[in-house]
Tab-separated table of C-alpha atoms and ligand atoms in Angstrom:
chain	number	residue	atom	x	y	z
A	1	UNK	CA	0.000	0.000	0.000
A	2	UNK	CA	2.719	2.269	0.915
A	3	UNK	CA	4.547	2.527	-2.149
A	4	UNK	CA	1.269	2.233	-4.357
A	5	UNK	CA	0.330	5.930	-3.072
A	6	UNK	CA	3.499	6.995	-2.027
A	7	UNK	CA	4.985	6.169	-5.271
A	8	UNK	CA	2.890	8.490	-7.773
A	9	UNK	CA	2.908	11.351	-5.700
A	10	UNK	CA	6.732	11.551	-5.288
A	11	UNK	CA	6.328	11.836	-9.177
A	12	UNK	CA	3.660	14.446	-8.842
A	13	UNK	CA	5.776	16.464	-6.346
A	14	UNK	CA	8.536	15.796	-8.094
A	15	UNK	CA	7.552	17.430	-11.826
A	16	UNK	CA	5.605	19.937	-10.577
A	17	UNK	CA	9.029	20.990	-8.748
A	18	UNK	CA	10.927	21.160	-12.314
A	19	UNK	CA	8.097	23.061	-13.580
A	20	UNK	CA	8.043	25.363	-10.758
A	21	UNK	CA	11.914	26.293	-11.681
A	22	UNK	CA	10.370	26.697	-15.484
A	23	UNK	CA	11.050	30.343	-16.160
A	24	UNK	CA	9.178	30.438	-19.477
A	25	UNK	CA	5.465	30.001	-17.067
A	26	UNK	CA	3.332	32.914	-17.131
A	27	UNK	CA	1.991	34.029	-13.754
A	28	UNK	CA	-1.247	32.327	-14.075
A	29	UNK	CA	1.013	29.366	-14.810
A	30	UNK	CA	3.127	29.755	-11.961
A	31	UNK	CA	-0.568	29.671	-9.660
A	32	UNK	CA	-1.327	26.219	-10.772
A	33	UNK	CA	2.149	24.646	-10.291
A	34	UNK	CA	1.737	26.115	-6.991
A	35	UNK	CA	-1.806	24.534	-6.409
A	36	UNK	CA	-0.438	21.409	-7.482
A	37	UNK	CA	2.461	20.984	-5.135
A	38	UNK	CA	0.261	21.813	-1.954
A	39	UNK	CA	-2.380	19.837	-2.974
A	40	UNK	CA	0.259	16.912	-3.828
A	41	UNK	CA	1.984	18.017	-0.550
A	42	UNK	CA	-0.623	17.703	1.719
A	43	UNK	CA	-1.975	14.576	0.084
A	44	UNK	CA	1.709	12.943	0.792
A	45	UNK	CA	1.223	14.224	4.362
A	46	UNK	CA	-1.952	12.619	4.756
A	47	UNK	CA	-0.984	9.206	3.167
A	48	UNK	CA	2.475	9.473	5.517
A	49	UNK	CA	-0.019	9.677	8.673
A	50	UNK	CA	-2.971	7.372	7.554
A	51	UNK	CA	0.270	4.613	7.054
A	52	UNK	CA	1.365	5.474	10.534
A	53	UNK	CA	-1.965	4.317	11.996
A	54	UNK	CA	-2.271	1.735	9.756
A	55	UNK	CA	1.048	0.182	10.632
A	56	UNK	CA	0.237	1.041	14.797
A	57	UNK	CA	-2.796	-0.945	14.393
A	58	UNK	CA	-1.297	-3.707	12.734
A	59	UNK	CA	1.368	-3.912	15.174
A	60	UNK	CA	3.552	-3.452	12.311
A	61	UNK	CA	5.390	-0.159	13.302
A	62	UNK	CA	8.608	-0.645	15.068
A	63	UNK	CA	9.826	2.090	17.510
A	64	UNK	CA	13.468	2.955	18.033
A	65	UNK	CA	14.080	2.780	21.833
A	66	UNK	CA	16.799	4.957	23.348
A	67	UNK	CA	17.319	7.024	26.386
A	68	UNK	CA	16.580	10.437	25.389
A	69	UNK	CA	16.973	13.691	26.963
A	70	UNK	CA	13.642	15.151	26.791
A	71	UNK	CA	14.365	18.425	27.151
A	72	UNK	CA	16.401	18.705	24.483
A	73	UNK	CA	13.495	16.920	21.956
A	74	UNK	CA	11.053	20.266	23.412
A	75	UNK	CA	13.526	23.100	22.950
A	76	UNK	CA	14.309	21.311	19.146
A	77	UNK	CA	10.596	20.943	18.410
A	78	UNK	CA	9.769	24.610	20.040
A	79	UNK	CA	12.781	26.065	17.429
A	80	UNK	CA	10.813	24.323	14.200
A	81	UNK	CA	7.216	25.814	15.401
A	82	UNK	CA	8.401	29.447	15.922
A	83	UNK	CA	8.345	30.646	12.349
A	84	UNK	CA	4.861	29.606	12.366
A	85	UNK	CA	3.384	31.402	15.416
A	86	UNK	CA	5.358	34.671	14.074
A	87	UNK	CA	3.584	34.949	11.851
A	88	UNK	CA	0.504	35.721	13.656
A	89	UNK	CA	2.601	36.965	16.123
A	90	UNK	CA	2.177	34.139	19.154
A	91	UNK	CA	4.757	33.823	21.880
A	92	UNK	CA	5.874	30.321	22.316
A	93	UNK	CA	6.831	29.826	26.266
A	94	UNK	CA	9.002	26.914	26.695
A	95	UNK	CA	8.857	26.896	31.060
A	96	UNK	CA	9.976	23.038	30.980
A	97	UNK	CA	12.867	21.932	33.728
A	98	UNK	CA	13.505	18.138	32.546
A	99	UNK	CA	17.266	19.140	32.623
A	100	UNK	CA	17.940	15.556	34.773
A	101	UNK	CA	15.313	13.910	33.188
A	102	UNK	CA	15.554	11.444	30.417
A	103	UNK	CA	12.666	9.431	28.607
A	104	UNK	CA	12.704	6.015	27.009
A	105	UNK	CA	11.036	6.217	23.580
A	106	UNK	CA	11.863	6.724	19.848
A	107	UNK	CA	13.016	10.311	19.271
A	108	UNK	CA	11.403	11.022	15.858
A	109	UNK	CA	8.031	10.033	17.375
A	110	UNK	CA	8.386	11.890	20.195
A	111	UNK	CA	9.257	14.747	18.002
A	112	UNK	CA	6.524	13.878	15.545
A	113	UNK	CA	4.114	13.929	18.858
A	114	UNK	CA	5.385	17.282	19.524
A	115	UNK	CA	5.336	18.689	16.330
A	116	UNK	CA	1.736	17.920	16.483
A	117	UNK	CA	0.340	19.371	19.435
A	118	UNK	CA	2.558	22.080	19.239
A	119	UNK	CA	0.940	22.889	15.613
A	120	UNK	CA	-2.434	23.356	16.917
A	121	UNK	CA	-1.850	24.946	20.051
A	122	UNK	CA	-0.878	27.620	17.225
A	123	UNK	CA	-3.228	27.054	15.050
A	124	UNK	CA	-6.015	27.341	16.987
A	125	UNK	CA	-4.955	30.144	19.097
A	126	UNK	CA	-5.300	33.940	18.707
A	127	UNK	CA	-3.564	36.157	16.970
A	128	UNK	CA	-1.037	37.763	19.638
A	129	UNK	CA	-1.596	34.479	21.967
A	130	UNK	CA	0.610	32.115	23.642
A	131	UNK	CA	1.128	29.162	24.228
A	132	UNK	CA	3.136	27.689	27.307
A	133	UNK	CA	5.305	24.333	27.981
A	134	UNK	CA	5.406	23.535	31.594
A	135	UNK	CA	6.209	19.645	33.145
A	136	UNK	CA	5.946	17.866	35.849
A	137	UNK	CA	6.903	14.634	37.465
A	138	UNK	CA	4.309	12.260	38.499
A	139	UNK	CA	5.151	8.667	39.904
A	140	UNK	CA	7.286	6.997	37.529
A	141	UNK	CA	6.717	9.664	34.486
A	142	UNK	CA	7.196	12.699	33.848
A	143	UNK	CA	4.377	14.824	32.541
A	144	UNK	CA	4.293	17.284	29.783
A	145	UNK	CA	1.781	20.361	29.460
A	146	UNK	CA	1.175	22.417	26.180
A	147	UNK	CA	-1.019	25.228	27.083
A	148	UNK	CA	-2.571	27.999	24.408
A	149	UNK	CA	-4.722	30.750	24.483
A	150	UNK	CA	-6.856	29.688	21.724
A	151	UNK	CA	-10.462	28.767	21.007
A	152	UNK	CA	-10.834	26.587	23.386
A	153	UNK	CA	-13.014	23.302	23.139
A	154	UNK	CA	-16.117	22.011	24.362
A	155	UNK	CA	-16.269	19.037	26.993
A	156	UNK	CA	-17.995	16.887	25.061
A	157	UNK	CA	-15.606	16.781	22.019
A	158	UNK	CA	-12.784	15.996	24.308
A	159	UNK	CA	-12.692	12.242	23.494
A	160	UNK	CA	-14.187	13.689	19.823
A	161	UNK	CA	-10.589	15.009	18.751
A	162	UNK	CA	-8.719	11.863	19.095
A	163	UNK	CA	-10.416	10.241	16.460
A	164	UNK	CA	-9.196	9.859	12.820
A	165	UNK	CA	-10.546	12.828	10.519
A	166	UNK	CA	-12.750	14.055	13.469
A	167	UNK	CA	-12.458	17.668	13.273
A	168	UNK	CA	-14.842	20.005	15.217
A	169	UNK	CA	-17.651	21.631	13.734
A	170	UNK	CA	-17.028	25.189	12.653
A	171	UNK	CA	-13.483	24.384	12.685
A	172	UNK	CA	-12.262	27.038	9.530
A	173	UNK	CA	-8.418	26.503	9.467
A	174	UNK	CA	-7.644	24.105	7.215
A	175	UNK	CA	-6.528	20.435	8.637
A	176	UNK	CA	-7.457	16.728	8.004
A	177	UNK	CA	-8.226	15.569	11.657
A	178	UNK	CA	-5.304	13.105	11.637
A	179	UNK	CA	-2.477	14.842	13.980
A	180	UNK	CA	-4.834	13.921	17.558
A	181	UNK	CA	-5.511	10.284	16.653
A	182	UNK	CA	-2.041	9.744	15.607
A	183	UNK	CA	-0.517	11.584	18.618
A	184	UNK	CA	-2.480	9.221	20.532
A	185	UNK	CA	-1.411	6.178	19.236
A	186	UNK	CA	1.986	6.688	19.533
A	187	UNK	CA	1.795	7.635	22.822
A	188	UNK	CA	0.017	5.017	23.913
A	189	UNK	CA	2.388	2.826	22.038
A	190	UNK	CA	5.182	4.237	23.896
A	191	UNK	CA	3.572	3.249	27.474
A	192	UNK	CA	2.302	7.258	27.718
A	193	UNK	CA	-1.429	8.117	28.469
A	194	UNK	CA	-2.282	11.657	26.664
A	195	UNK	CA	-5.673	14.321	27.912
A	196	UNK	CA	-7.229	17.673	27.246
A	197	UNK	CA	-8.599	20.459	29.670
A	198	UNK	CA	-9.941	23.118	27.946
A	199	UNK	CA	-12.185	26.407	28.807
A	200	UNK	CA	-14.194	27.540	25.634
A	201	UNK	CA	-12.890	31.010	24.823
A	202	UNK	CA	-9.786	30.888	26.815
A	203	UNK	CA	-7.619	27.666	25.897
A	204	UNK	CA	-6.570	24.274	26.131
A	205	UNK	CA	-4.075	22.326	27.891
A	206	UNK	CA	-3.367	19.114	25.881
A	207	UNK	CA	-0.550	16.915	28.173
A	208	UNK	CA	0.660	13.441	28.237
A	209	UNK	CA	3.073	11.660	30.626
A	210	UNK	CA	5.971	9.169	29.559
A	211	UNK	CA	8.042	6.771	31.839
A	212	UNK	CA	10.982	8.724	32.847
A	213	UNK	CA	14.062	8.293	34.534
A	214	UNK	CA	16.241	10.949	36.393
A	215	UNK	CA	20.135	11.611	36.354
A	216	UNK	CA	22.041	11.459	39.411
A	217	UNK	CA	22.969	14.763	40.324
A	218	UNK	CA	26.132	13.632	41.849
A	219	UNK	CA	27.500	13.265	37.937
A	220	UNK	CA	29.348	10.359	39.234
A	221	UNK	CA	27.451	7.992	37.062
A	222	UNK	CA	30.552	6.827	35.139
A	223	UNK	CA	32.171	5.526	37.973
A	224	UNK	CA	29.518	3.161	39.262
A	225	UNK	CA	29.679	1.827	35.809
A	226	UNK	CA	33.140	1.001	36.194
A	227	UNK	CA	32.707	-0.888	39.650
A	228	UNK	CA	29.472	-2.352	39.036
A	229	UNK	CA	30.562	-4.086	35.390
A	230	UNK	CA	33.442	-5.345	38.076
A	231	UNK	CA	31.371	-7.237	39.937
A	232	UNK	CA	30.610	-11.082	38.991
A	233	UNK	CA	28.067	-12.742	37.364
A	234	UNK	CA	24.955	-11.815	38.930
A	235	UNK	CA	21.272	-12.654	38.577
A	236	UNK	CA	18.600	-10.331	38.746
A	237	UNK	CA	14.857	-10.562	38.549
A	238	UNK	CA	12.440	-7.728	37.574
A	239	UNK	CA	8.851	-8.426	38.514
A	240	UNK	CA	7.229	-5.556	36.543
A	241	UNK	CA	3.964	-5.027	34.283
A	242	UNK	CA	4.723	-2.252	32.199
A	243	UNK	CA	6.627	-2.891	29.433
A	244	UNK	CA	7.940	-0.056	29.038
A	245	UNK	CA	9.628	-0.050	32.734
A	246	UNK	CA	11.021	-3.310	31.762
A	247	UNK	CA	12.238	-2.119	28.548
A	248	UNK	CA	13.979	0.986	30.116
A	249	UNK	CA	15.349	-1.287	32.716
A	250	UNK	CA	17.192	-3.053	30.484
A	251	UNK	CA	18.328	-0.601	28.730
A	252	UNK	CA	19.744	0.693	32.715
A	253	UNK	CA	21.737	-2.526	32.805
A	254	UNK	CA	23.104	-2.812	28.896
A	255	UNK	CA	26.078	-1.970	30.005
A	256	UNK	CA	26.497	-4.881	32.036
A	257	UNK	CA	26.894	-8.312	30.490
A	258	UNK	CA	27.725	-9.181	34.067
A	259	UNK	CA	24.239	-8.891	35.108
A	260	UNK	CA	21.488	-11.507	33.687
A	261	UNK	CA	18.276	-9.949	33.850
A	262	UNK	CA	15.012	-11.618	34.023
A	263	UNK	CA	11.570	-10.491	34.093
A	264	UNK	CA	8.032	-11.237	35.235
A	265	UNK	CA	4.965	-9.135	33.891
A	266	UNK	CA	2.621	-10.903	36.725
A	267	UNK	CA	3.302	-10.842	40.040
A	268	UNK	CA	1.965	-14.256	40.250
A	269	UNK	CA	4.178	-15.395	37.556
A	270	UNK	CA	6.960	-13.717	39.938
A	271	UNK	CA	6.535	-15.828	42.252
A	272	UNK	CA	6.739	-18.767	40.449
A	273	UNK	CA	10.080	-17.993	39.007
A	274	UNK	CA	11.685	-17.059	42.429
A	275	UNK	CA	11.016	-20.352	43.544
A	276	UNK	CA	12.958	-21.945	40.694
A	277	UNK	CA	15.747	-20.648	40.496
A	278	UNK	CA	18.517	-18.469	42.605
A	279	UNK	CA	18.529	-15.074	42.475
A	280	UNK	CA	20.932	-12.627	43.143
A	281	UNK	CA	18.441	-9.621	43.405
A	282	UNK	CA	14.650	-8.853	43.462
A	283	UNK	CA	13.434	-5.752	41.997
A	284	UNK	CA	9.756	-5.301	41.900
A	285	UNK	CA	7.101	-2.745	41.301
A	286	UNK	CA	4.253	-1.843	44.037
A	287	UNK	CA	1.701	-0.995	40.779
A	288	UNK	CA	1.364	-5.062	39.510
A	289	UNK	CA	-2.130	-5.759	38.477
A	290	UNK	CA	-2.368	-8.424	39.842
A	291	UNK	CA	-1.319	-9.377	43.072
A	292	UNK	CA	0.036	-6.310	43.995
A	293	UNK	CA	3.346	-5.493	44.527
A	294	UNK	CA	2.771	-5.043	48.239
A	295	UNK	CA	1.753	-8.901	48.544
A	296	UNK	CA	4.999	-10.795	46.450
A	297	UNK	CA	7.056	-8.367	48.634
A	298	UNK	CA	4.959	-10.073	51.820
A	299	UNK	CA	4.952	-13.732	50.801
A	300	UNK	CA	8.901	-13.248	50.015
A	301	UNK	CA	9.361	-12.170	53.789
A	302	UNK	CA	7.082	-14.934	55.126
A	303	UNK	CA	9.060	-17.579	52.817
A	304	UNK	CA	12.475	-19.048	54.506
A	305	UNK	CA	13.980	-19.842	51.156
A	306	UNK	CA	12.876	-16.146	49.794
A	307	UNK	CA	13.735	-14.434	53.277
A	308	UNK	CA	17.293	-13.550	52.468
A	309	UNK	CA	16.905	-12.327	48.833
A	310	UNK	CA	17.955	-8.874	48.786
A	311	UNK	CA	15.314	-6.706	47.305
A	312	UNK	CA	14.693	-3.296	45.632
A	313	UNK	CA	10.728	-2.120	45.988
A	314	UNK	CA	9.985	0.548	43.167
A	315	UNK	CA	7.392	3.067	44.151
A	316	UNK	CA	5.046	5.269	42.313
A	317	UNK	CA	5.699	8.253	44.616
A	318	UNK	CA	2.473	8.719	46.457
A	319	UNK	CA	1.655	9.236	49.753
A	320	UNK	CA	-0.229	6.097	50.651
A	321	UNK	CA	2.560	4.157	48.766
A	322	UNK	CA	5.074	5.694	51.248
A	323	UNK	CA	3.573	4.344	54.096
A	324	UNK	CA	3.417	1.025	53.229
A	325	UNK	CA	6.728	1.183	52.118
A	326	UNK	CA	7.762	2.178	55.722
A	327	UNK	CA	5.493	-0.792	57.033
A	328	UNK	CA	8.064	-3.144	54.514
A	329	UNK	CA	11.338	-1.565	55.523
A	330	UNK	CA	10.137	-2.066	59.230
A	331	UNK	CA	9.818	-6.363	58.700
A	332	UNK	CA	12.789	-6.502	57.011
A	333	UNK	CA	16.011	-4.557	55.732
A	334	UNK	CA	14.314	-4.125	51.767
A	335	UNK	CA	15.266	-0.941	50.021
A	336	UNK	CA	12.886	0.863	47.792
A	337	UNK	CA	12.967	3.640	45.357
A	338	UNK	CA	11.179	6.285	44.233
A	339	UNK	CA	9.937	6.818	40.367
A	340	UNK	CA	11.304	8.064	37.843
A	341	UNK	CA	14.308	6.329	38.874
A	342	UNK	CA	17.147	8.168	39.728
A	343	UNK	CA	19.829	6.098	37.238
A	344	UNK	CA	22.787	7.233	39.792
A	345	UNK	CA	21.461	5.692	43.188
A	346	UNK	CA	19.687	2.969	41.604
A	347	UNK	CA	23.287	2.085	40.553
A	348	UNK	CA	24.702	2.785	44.005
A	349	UNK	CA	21.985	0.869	45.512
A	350	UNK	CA	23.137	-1.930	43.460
A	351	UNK	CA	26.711	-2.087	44.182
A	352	UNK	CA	25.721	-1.792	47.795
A	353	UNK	CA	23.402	-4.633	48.046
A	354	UNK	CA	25.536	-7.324	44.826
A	355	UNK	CA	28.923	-6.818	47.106
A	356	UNK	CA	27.106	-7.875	50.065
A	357	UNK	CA	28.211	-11.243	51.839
B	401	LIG	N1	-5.341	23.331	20.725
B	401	LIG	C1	-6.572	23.206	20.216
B	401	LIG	N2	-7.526	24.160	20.448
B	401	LIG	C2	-8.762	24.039	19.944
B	401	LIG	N3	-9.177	23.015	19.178
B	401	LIG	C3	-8.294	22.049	18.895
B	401	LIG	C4	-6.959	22.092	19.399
B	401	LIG	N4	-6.313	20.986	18.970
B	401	LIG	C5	-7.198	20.302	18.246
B	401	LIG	N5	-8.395	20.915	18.179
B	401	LIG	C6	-9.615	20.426	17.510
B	401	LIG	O1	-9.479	19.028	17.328
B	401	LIG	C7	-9.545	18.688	15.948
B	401	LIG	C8	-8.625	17.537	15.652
B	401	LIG	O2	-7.269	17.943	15.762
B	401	LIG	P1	-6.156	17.223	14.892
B	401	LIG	O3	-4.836	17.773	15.235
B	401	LIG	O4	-6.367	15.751	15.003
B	401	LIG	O5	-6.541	17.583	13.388
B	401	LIG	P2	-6.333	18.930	12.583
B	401	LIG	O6	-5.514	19.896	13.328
B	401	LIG	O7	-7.705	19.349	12.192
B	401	LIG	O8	-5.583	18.418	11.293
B	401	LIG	P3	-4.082	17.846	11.177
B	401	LIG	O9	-4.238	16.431	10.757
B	401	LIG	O10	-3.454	18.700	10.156
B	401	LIG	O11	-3.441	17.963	12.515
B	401	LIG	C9	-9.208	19.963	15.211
B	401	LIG	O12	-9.798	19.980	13.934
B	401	LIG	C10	-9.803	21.021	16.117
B	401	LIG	O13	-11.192	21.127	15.859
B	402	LIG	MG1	-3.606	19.161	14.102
């Protein structure tokens, strides 16, 4: 399918671009040219984002994990909307601090996502608007906010938008409806959940969160890579149900060949594999489906053959979380952490608890 389309409109664009540099065309001549290579231009667009949902649905579309520095995706993605919203004179506000913070996703997506919410919070704005990038972090993610001061949009449309082609009524700027749907597909692809606030008249705040992790601030990363690839073989287990998290954890340990890491999506599957084999280290998240984090970590205490195993307990940050984390550390001498993960003391934490005798 995709070269069937894409194939005669790379001719179209392409001739119409040796006629545009024809300098024998009259001006009227010089008008269609120019009609043809938008309309051939935005049909390519179109075709390029109907195969991207095409290929999400189909499970066909392979993403290009990396650790990325988030930041540096917004102020990139902020620089390639500006021309646009000076035209009609809007002030792009970039108020993001992810200077420690780094994502696990494909770059070009994530710039693609931006690109696209970034494109209507200026095109449906106001001429001398704004629109403002602010973030937060929130359990193991890290949220991103893209405020304007635009038309706003009604409560009811608010699951509306995300659908392909759905485009409000009334809407006059010129769009196919595809950017939403697609934005939220690859979000949700990359283990992100994406929403809308909005106040009619005023604006809307579009944000989504991603899994995140966080640089130690100590900058001393390096050298707990050296010590900890220095340590022998070792055997760790992840009991985890995002994929994502387990993804971006082994991505953490890549460096390591030292380290064989295993995982369990189910806690119950967890705790079938603890019992097989020895393990070096636990790691687990409180936020499993379901059992529960909270349980495996209490049927591992209760267990003489799991007793000893040291263990790290990953937390989503709240409040209720952190007291039951304090009831754990008071049975037995667990650690836990915090997400988004801070990569430095996780790796501290390690070398700690894999030199143990
Ligand atoms: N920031 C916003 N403020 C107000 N309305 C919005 C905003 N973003 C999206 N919408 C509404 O949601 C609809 C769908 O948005 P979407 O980005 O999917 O498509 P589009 O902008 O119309 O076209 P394109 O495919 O070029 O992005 C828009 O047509 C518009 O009615
Ligand atoms: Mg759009």
């Amino acid at each position: 399918m995709s070269h069937e389309l894409r194939t005669p409109l790379n001719g179209i664009l392409g001739f119409a671009q040796l006629l545009e540099m024809d300098e024998s065309l009259n001006s009227q001549q010089q008008e269609f040219v120019q009609a043809i290579l938008n309309g051939a231009r935005h049909l390519l667009n179109l075709v390029n984002e109907m195969l991207d949902i095409a290929r999400i649905e189909t499970g066909e579309i392979q993403l290009a994990y990396d650790l990325i520095k988030l930041g540096s995706v917004i102020d990139e993605s902020v620089k390639l909307i500006e021309p646009l919203a000076g035209k009609r004179n809007i002030k792009i506000v970039n108020q993001t601090q992810l200077d420690k913070y780094y994502v696990y996703t494909d770059s070009t997506r994530l710039r693609q996502i931006l690109l696209n919410l970034l494109d209507n919070a200026v095109k449906y704005n106001r001429d001398n608007g704004t629109v403002t990038l602010t973030s937060r972090s929130e359990g193991g993610n890290i949220c991103i906010h893209i405020k304007d001061s635009g038309i706003g949009i009604p409560k009811n449309e608010y699951e509306n938008i995300f659908a392909p082609f759905y485009r409000i009524k009334g809407t006059k700027v010129d769009g196919t409806g595809m950017g939403l749907s697609l934005v939220k597909q690859l979000i949700q692809l990359m283990g992100g959940t994406i929403g809308v606030e909005s106040e009619m008249g005023e604006g809307s705040d579009f944000w989504f969160s991603l899994p995140a992790v966080k640089e130690d601030c100590s900058g001393r990363m390096n050298l707990y890579q050296e010590r900890l690839s220095q340590i022998g073989e070792k055997k760790i287990l992840y009991i985890e149900d995002s994929v994502v998290h387990l993804k971006l954890m082994k991505k953490i340990l890549e460096p390591f060949p030292n380290f064989l890491l295993i995982s369990a999506n189910f806690g119950k599957d967890g705790l079938k594999i603890i019992f097989r084999e020895q393990w070096d280290l636990i790691l687990v998240d409180t936020n499993l489906h379901d059992i529960g984090g909270y349980k495996v970590l209490e049927y591992l205490q209760e267990d003489g053959r799991t007793k000893q195993i040291p263990m790290i307990v990953f937390n989503a940050g709240t409040v209720s979380a952190e007291m039951e984390m304090l009831k754990i550390a008071k049975k037995g001498s667990k650690e836990y952490m915090a997400k988004p993960l801070e990569v430095g003391l996780f790796f501290r934490k390690l070398e700690q608890i894999l030199t143990q005798k």
